[in-house]
mmCIF file of C-alpha atoms in Angstrom:
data_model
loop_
_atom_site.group_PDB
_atom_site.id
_atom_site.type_symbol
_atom_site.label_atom_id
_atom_site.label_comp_id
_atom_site.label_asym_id
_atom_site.label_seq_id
_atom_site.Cartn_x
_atom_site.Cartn_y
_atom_site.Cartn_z
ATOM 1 C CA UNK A 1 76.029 53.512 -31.002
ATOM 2 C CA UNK A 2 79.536 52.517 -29.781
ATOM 3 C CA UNK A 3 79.398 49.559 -32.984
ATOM 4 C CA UNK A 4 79.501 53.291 -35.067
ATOM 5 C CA UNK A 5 82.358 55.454 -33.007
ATOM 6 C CA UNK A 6 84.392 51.921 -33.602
ATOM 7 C CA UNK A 7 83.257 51.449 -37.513
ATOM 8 C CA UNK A 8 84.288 55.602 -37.665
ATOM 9 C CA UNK A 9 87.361 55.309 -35.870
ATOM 10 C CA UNK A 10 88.423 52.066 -37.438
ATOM 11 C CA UNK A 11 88.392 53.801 -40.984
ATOM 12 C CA UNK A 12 89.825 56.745 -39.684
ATOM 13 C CA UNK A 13 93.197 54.501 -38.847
ATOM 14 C CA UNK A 14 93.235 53.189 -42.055
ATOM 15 C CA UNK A 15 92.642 56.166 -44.243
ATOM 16 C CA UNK A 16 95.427 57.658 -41.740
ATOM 17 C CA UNK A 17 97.606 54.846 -43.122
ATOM 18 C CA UNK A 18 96.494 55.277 -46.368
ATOM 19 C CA UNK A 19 94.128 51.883 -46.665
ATOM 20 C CA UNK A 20 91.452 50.951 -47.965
ATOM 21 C CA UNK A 21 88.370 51.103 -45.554
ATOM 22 C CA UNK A 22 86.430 48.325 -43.836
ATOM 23 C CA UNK A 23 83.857 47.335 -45.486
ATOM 24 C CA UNK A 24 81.502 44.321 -43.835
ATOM 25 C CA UNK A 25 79.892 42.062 -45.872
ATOM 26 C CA UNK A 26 76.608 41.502 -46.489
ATOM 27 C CA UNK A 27 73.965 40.854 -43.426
ATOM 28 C CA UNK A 28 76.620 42.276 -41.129
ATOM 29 C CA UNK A 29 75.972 45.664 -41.851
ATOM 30 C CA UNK A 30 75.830 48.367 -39.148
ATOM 31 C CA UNK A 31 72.247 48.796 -40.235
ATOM 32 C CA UNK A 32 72.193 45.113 -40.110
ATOM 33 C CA UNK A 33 73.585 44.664 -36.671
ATOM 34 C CA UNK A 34 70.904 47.461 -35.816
ATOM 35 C CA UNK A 35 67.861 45.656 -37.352
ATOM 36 C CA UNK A 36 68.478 42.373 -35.403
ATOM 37 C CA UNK A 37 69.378 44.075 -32.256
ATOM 38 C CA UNK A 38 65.761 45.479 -32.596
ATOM 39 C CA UNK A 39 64.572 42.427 -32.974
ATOM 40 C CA UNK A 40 66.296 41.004 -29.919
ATOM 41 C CA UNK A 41 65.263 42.919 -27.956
ATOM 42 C CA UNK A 42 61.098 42.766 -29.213
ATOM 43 C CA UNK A 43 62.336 38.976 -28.715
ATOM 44 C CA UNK A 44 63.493 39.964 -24.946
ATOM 45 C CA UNK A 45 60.407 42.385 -24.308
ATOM 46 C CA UNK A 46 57.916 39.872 -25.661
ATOM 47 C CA UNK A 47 59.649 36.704 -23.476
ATOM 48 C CA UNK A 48 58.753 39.049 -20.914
ATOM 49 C CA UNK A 49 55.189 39.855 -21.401
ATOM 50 C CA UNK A 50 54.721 35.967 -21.691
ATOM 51 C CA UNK A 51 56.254 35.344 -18.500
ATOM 52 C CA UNK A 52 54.722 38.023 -16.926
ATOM 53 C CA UNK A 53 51.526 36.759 -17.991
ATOM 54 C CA UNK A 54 52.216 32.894 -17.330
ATOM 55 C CA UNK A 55 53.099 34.193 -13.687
ATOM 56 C CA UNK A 56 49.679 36.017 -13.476
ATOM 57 C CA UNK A 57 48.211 32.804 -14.732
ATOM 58 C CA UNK A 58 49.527 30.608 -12.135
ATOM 59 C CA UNK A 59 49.213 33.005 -9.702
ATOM 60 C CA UNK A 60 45.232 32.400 -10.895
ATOM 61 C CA UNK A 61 45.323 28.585 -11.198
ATOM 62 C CA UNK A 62 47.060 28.358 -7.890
ATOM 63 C CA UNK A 63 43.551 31.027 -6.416
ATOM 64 C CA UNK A 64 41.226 29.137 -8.311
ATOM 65 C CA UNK A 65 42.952 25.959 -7.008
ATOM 66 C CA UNK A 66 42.514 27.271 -3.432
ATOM 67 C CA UNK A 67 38.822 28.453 -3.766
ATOM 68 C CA UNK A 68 38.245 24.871 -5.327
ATOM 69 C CA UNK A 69 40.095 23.251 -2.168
ATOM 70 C CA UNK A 70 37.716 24.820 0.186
ATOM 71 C CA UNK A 71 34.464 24.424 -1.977
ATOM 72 C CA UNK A 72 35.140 20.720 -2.465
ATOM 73 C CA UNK A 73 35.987 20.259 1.219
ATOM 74 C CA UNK A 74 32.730 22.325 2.601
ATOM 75 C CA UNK A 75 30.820 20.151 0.032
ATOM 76 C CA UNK A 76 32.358 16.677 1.197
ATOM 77 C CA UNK A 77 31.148 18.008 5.305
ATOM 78 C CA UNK A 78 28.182 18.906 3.933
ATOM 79 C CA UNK A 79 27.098 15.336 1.722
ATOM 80 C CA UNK A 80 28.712 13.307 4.790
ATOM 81 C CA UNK A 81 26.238 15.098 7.036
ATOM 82 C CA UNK A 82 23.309 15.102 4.937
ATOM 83 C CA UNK A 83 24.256 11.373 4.079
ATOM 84 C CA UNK A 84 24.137 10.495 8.547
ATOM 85 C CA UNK A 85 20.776 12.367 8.023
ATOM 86 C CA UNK A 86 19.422 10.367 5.299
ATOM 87 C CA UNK A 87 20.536 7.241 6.895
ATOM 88 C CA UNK A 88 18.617 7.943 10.311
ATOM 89 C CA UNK A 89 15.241 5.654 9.871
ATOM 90 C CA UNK A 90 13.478 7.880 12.561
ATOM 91 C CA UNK A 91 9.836 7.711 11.145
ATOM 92 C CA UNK A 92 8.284 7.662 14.480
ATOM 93 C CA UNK A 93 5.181 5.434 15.507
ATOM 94 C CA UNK A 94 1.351 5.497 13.818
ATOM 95 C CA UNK A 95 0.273 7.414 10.667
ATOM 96 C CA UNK A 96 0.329 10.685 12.287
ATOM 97 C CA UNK A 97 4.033 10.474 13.145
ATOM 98 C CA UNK A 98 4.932 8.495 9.490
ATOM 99 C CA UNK A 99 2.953 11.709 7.594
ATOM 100 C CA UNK A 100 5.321 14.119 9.450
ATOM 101 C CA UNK A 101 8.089 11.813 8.517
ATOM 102 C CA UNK A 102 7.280 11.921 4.668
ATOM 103 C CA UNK A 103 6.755 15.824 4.630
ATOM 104 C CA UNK A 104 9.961 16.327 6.356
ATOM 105 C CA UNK A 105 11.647 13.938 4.248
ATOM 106 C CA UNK A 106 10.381 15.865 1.058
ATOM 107 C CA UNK A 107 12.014 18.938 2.674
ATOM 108 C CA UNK A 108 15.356 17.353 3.127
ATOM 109 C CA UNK A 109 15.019 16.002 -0.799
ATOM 110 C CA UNK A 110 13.755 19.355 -2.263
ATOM 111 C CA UNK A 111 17.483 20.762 0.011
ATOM 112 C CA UNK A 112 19.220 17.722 -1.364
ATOM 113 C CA UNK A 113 18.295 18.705 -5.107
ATOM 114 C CA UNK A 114 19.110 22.558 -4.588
ATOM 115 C CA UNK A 115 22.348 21.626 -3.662
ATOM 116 C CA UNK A 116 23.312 19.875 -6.731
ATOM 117 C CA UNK A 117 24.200 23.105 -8.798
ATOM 118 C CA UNK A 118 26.594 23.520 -6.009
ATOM 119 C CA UNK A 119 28.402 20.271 -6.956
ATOM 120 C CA UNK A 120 28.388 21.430 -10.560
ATOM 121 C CA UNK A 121 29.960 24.433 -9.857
ATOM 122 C CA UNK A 122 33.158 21.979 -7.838
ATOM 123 C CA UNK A 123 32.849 20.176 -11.344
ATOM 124 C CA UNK A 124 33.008 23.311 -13.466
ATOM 125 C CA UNK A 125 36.201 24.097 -11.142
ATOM 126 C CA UNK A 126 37.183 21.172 -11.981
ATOM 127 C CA UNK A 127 37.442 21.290 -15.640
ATOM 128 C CA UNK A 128 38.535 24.486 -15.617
ATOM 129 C CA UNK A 129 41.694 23.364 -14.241
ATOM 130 C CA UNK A 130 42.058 20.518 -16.230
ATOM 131 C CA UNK A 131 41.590 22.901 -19.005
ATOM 132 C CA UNK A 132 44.074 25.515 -17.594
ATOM 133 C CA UNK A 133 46.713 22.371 -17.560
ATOM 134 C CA UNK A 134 46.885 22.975 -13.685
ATOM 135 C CA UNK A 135 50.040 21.090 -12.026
ATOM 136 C CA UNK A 136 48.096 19.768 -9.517
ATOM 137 C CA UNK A 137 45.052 18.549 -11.328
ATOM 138 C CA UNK A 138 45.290 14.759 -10.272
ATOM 139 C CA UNK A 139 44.916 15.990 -6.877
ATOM 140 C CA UNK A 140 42.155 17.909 -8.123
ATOM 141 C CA UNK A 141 40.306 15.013 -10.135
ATOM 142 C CA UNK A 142 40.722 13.053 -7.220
ATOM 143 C CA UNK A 143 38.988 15.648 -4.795
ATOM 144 C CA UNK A 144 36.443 15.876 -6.984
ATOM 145 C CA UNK A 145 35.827 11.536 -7.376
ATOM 146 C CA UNK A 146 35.633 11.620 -3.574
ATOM 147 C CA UNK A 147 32.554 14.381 -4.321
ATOM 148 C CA UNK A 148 30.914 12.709 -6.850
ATOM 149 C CA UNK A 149 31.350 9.863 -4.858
ATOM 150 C CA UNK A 150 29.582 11.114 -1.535
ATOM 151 C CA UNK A 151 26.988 13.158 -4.079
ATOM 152 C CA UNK A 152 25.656 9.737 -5.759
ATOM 153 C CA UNK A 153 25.538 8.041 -2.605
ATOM 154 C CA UNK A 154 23.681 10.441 -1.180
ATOM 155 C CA UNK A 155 21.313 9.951 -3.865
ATOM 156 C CA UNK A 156 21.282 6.847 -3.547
ATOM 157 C CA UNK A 157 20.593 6.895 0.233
ATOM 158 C CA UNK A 158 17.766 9.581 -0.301
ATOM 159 C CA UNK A 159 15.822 7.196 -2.535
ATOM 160 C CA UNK A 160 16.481 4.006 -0.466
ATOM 161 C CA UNK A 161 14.837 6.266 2.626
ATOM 162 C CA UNK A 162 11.730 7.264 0.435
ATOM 163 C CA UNK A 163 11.321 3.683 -0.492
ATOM 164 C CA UNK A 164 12.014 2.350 3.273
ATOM 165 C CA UNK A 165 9.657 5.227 4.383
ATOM 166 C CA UNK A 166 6.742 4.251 1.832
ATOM 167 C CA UNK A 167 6.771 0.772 3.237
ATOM 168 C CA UNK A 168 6.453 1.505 6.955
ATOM 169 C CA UNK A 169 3.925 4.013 5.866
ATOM 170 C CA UNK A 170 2.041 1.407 3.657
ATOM 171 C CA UNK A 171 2.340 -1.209 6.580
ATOM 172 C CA UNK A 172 1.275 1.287 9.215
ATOM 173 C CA UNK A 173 -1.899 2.452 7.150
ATOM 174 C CA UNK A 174 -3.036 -1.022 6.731
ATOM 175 C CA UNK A 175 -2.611 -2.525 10.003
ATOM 176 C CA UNK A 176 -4.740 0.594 11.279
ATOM 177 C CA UNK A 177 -6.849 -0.402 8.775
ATOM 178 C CA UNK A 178 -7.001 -3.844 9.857
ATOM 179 C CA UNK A 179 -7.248 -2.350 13.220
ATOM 180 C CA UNK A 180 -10.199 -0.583 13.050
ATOM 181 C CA UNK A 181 -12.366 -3.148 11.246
ATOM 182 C CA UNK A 182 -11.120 -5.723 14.079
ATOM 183 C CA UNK A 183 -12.646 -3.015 16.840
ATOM 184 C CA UNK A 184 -15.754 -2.888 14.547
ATOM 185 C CA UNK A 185 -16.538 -6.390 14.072
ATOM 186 C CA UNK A 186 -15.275 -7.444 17.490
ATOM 187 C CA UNK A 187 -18.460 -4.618 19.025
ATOM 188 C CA UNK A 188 -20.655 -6.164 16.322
ATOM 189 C CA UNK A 189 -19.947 -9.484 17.313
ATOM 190 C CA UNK A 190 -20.875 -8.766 21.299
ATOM 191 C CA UNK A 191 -24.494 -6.929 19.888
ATOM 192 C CA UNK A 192 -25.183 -10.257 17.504
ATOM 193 C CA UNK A 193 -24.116 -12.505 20.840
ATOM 194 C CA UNK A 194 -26.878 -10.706 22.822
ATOM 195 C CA UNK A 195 -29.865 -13.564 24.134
ATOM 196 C CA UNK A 196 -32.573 -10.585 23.700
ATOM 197 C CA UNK A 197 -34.914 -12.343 21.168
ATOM 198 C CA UNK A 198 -37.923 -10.431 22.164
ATOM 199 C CA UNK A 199 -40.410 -10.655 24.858
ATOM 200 C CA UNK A 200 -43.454 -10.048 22.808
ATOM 201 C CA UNK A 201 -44.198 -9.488 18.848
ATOM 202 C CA UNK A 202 -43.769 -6.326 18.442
ATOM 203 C CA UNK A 203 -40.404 -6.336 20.642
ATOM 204 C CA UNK A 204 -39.566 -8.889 17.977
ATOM 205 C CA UNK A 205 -40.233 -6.888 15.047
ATOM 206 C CA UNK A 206 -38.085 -3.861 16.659
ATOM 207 C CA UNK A 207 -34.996 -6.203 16.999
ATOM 208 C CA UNK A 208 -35.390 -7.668 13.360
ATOM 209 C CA UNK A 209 -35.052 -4.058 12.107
ATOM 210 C CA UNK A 210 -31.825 -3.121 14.001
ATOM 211 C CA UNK A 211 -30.689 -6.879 13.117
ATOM 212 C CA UNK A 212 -31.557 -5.552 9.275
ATOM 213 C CA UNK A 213 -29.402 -2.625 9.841
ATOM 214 C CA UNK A 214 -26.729 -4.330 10.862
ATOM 215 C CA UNK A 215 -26.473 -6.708 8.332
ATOM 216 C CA UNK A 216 -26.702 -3.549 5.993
ATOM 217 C CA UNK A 217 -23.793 -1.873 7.787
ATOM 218 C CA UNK A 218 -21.706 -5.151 7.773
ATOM 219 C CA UNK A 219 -22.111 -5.855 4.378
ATOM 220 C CA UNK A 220 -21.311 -2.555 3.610
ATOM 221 C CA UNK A 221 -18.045 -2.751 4.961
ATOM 222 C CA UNK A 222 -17.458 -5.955 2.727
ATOM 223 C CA UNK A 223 -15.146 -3.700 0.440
ATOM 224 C CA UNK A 224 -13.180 -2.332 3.155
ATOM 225 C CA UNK A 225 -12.592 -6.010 4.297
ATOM 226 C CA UNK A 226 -11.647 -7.273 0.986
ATOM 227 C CA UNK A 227 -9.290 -4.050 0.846
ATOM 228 C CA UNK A 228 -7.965 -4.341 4.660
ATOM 229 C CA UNK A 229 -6.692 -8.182 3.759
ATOM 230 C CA UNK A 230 -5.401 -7.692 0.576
ATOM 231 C CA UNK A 231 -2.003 -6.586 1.324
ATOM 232 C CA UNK A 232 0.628 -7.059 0.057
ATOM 233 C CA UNK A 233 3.086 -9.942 0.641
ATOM 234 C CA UNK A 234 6.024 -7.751 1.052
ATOM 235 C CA UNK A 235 4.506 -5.644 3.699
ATOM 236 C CA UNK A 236 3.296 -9.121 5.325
ATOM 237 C CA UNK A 237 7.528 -9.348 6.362
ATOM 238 C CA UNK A 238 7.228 -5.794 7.603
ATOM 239 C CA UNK A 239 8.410 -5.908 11.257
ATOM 240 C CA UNK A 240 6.494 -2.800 12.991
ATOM 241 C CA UNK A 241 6.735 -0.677 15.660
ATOM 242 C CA UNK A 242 3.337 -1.782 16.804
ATOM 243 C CA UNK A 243 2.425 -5.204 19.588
ATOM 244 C CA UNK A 244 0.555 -7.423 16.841
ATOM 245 C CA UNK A 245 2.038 -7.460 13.618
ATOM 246 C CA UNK A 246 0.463 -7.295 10.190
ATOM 247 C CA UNK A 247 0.308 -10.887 9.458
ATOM 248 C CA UNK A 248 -1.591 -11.632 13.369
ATOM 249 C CA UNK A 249 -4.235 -8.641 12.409
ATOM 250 C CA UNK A 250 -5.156 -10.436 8.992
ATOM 251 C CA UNK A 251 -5.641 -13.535 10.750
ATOM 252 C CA UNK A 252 -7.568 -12.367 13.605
ATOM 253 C CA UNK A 253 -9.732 -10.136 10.908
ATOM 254 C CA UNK A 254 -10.442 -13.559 8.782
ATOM 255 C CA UNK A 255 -11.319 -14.980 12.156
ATOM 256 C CA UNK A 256 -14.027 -12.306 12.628
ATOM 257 C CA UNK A 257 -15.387 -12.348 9.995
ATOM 258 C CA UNK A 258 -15.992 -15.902 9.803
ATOM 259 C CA UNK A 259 -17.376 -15.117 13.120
ATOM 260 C CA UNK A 260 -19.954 -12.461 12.370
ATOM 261 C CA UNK A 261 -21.121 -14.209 9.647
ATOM 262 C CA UNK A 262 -22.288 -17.319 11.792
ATOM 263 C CA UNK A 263 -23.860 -14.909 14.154
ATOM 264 C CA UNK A 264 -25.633 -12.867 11.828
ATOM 265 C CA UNK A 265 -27.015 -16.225 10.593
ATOM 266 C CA UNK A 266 -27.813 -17.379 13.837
ATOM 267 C CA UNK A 267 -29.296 -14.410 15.290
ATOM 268 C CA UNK A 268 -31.303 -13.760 11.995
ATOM 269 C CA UNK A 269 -32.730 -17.422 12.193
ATOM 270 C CA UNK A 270 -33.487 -17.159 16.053
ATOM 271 C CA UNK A 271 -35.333 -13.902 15.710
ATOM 272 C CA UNK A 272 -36.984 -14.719 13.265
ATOM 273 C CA UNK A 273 -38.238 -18.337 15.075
ATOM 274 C CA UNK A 274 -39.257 -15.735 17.757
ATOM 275 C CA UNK A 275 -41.106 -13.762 15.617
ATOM 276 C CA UNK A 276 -42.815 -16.910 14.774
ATOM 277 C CA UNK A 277 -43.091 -18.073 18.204
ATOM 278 C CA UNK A 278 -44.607 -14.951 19.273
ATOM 279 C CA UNK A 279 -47.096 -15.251 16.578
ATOM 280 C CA UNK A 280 -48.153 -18.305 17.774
ATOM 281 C CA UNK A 281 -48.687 -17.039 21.422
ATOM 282 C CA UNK A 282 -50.784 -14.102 20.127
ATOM 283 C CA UNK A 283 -52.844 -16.149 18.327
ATOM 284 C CA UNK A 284 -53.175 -18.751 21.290
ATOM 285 C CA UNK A 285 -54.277 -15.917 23.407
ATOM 286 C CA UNK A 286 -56.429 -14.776 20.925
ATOM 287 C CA UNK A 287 -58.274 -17.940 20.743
ATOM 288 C CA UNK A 288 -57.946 -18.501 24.490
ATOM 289 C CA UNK A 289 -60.441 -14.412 24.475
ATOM 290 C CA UNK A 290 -62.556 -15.384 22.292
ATOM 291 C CA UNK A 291 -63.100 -19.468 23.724
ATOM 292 C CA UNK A 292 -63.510 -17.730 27.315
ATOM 293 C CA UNK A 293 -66.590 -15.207 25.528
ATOM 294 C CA UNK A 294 -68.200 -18.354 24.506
ATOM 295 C CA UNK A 295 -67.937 -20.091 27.868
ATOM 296 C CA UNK A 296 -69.587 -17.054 29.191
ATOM 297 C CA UNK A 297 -72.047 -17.077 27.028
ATOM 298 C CA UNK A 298 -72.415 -20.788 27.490
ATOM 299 C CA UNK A 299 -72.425 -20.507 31.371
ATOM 300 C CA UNK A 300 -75.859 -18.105 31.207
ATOM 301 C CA UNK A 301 -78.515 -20.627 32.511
ATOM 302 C CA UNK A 302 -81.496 -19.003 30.352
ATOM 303 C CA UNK A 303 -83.595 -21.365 28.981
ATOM 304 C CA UNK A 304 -86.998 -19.645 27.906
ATOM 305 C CA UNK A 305 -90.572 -19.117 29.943
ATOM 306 C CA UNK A 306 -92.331 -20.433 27.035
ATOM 307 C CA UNK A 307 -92.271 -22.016 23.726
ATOM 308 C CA UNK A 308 -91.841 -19.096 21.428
ATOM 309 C CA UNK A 309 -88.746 -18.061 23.413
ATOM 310 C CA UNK A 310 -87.487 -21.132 23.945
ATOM 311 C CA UNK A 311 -87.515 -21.646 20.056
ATOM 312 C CA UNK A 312 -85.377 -18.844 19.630
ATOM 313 C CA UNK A 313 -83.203 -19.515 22.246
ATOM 314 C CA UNK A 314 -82.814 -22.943 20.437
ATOM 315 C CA UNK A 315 -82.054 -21.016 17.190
ATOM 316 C CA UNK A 316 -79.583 -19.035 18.708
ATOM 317 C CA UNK A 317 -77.807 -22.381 20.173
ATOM 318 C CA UNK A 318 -77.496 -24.249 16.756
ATOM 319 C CA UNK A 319 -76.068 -20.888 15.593
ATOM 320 C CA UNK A 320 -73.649 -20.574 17.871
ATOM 321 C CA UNK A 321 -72.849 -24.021 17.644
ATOM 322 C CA UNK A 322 -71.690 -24.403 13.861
ATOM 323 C CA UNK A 323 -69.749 -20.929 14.668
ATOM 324 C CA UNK A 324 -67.969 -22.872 17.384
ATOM 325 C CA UNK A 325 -67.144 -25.626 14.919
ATOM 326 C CA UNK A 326 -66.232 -23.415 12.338
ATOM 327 C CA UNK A 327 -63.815 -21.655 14.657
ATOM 328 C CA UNK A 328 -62.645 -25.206 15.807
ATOM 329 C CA UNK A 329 -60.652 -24.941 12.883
ATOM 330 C CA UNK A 330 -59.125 -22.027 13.625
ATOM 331 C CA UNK A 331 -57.925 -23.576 16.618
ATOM 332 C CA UNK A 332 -56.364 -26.528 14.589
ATOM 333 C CA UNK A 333 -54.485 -24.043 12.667
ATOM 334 C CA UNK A 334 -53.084 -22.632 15.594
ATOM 335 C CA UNK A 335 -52.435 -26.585 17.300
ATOM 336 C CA UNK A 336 -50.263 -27.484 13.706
ATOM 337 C CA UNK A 337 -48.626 -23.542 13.870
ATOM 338 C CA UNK A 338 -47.132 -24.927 17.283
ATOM 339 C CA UNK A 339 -45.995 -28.607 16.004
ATOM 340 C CA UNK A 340 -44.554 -26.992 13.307
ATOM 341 C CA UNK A 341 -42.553 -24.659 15.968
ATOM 342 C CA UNK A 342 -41.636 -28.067 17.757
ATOM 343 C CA UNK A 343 -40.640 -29.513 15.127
ATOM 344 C CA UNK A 344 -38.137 -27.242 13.625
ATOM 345 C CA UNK A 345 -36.571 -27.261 17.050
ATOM 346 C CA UNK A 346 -37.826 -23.590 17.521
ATOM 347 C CA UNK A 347 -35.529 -22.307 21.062
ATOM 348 C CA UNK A 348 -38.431 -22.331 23.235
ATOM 349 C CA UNK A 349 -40.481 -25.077 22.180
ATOM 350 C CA UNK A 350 -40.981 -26.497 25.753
ATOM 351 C CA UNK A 351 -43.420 -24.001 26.560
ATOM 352 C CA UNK A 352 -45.189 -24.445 22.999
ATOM 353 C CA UNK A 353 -47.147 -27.716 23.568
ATOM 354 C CA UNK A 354 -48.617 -26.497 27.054
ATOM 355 C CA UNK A 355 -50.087 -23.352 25.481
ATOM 356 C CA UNK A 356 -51.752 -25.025 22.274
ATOM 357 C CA UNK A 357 -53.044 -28.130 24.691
ATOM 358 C CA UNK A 358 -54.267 -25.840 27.152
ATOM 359 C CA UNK A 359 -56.947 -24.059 24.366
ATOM 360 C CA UNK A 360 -57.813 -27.263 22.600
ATOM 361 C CA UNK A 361 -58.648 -28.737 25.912
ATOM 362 C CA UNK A 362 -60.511 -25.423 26.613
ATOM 363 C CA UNK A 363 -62.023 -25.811 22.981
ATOM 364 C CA UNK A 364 -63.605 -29.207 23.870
ATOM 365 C CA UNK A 365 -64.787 -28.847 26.721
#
């Protein structure tokens, strides 16, 4: 506007003086002049706008900046305390305590691995930033190293716990396993050291079937010995909580068994010599009953009144004869049962030859 009271009044003094006008030249026209002070000042407006706006995005970067200061510190407190957590090796002592241990270590993982979208959302911060072209993004990157840092040990740590915490387990499992076998075999072992052999045959035949079932049972627990004492050699360097280690149980167990064995043997063999033995004194006092009826018999003083019955009498005599010396070898077989006893070293054998000696001498006379 004033450009065009100056261009009016300019002309005015020279048409006054009678000269020629002013005429600009070309591109500064007044319309000119007006065009590209239109287009300063879209220039100026729109520099403004931009600034405006660049201040309203700093104003952001510098908030989201702030919100990822505080996330990124809560989440360093938060990994550093998880991390003295993790690294605690408080499993307790015997399975009961270890099985607690695993379930509340599987709680503490299954927190561990929620919280890992809450890292990615400090890394999506992040990279917003770095996006954004944020001033400060090198302190920002480094923020987030120290993170990533504390999240992957953390990690780390959780799985080193699991695997520390499957080995006690492991190791604690077996040595009760070892344990209880050693309990087992050690109250087998005091039943198979018993000197009860029997005091008659059919006490005899009663022990041989609870001797039977024991064998049964013990060899039935062959596959939990094989089991209990194959361990392996890592958990043999497994220093437990408990008075005997690992290694010590195994040894004692192989001990035991070795043991057992002999005394199941043993006691098997004895009882059996008893059954044997007591076989042998039934049948002595079998024959010493039925040598004693013929003594009897022999003892009667009857003789006949007369020749008819004194002919029968003498009939009944050679009868009763050739069934003594028929039974005589009965009474052999009985004399050789009792060598035999003696000389397979049978336990008792000192009172063997008195008993056979006494009923052959009995069977002579």
């Amino acid at each position: 506007g004033n450009l065009e009271v100056l261009y009016y009044n300019l002309n005015a003094k020279l048409r006054s003086q009678s000269q020629p006008g002013f005429v600009p030249e070309d591109g500064k026209l007044l319309s000119d002049i007006t065009n590209g002070w239109k287009l300063l000042e879209g220039a100026e407006h729109n520099r403004e706008v931009a600034l405006r706006e660049e201040l309203m995005r700093l104003e952001r970067l510098e908030r989201m900046a702030e919100k990822f200061d505080k996330k990124a510190s809560m989440r360093a407190n938060w990994l550093i305390e998880n991390h003295k957590l993790v690294s605690q090796d408080n499993f307790g002592v015997g399975i009961a305590a270890i099985e607690a241990a695993k379930k509340k270590h599987e709680a503490i993982q299954t927190d561990i691995k929620a919280y890992e979208s809450r890292v990615k959302t400090v890394v999506d911060m992040a990279t917003a930033l770095e996006q954004e072209q944020y001033w400060g993004i090198d302190r920002v990157k480094e923020d987030l190293d120290k993170v990533l840092e504390l999240w992957e040990v953390l990690l780390h740590a959780l799985v080193g716990r699991r695997q520390r915490l499957d080995l006690i387990y492991s190791y604690t499992k077996a040595l009760q396993d070892v344990n209880d076998i050693v309990e087992y075999l050690k109250d087998l072992k005091a039943q198979l050291q018993s000197t009860d052999y029997g005091r008659h045959l059919g006490d005899v035949d009663i022990l041989l079937q609870k001797h039977a079932l024991l064998d049964s049972e013990y060899q039935g627990t062959q596959y939990r010995i094989v089991q209990a004492l194959d361990v392996p050699e890592e958990l043999l360097k497994v220093q437990g909580a408990e008075d005997a280690s690992l290694k010590e149980g195994c040894e004692t167990l192989r001990t035991l068994v070795d043991q057992v064995e002999d005394l199941l043997n043993a006691r098997r063999n004895k009882l059996s010599a008893s059954q044997h033995l007591h076989k042998f004194y039934e049948d002595v006092e079998n024959e010493d009953e039925w040598i004693g009826e013929k003594i009897k018999i022999l003892t009667v003083a009857q003789f006949g009144s007369d020749l008819p019955t004194a002919t029968s009498l003498k009939k009944h005599h050679d009868l009763f004869e050739k069934e003594v010396q028929s039974h005589a070898q009965i009474v052999q077989q009985v004399c050789e049962e009792g060598d035999d006893l003696i000389n397979m070293g049978n336990f008792n054998s000192e009172s063997i030859q008195p008993e056979y000696t006494r009923s052959r001498s009995t069977m002579r006379s």
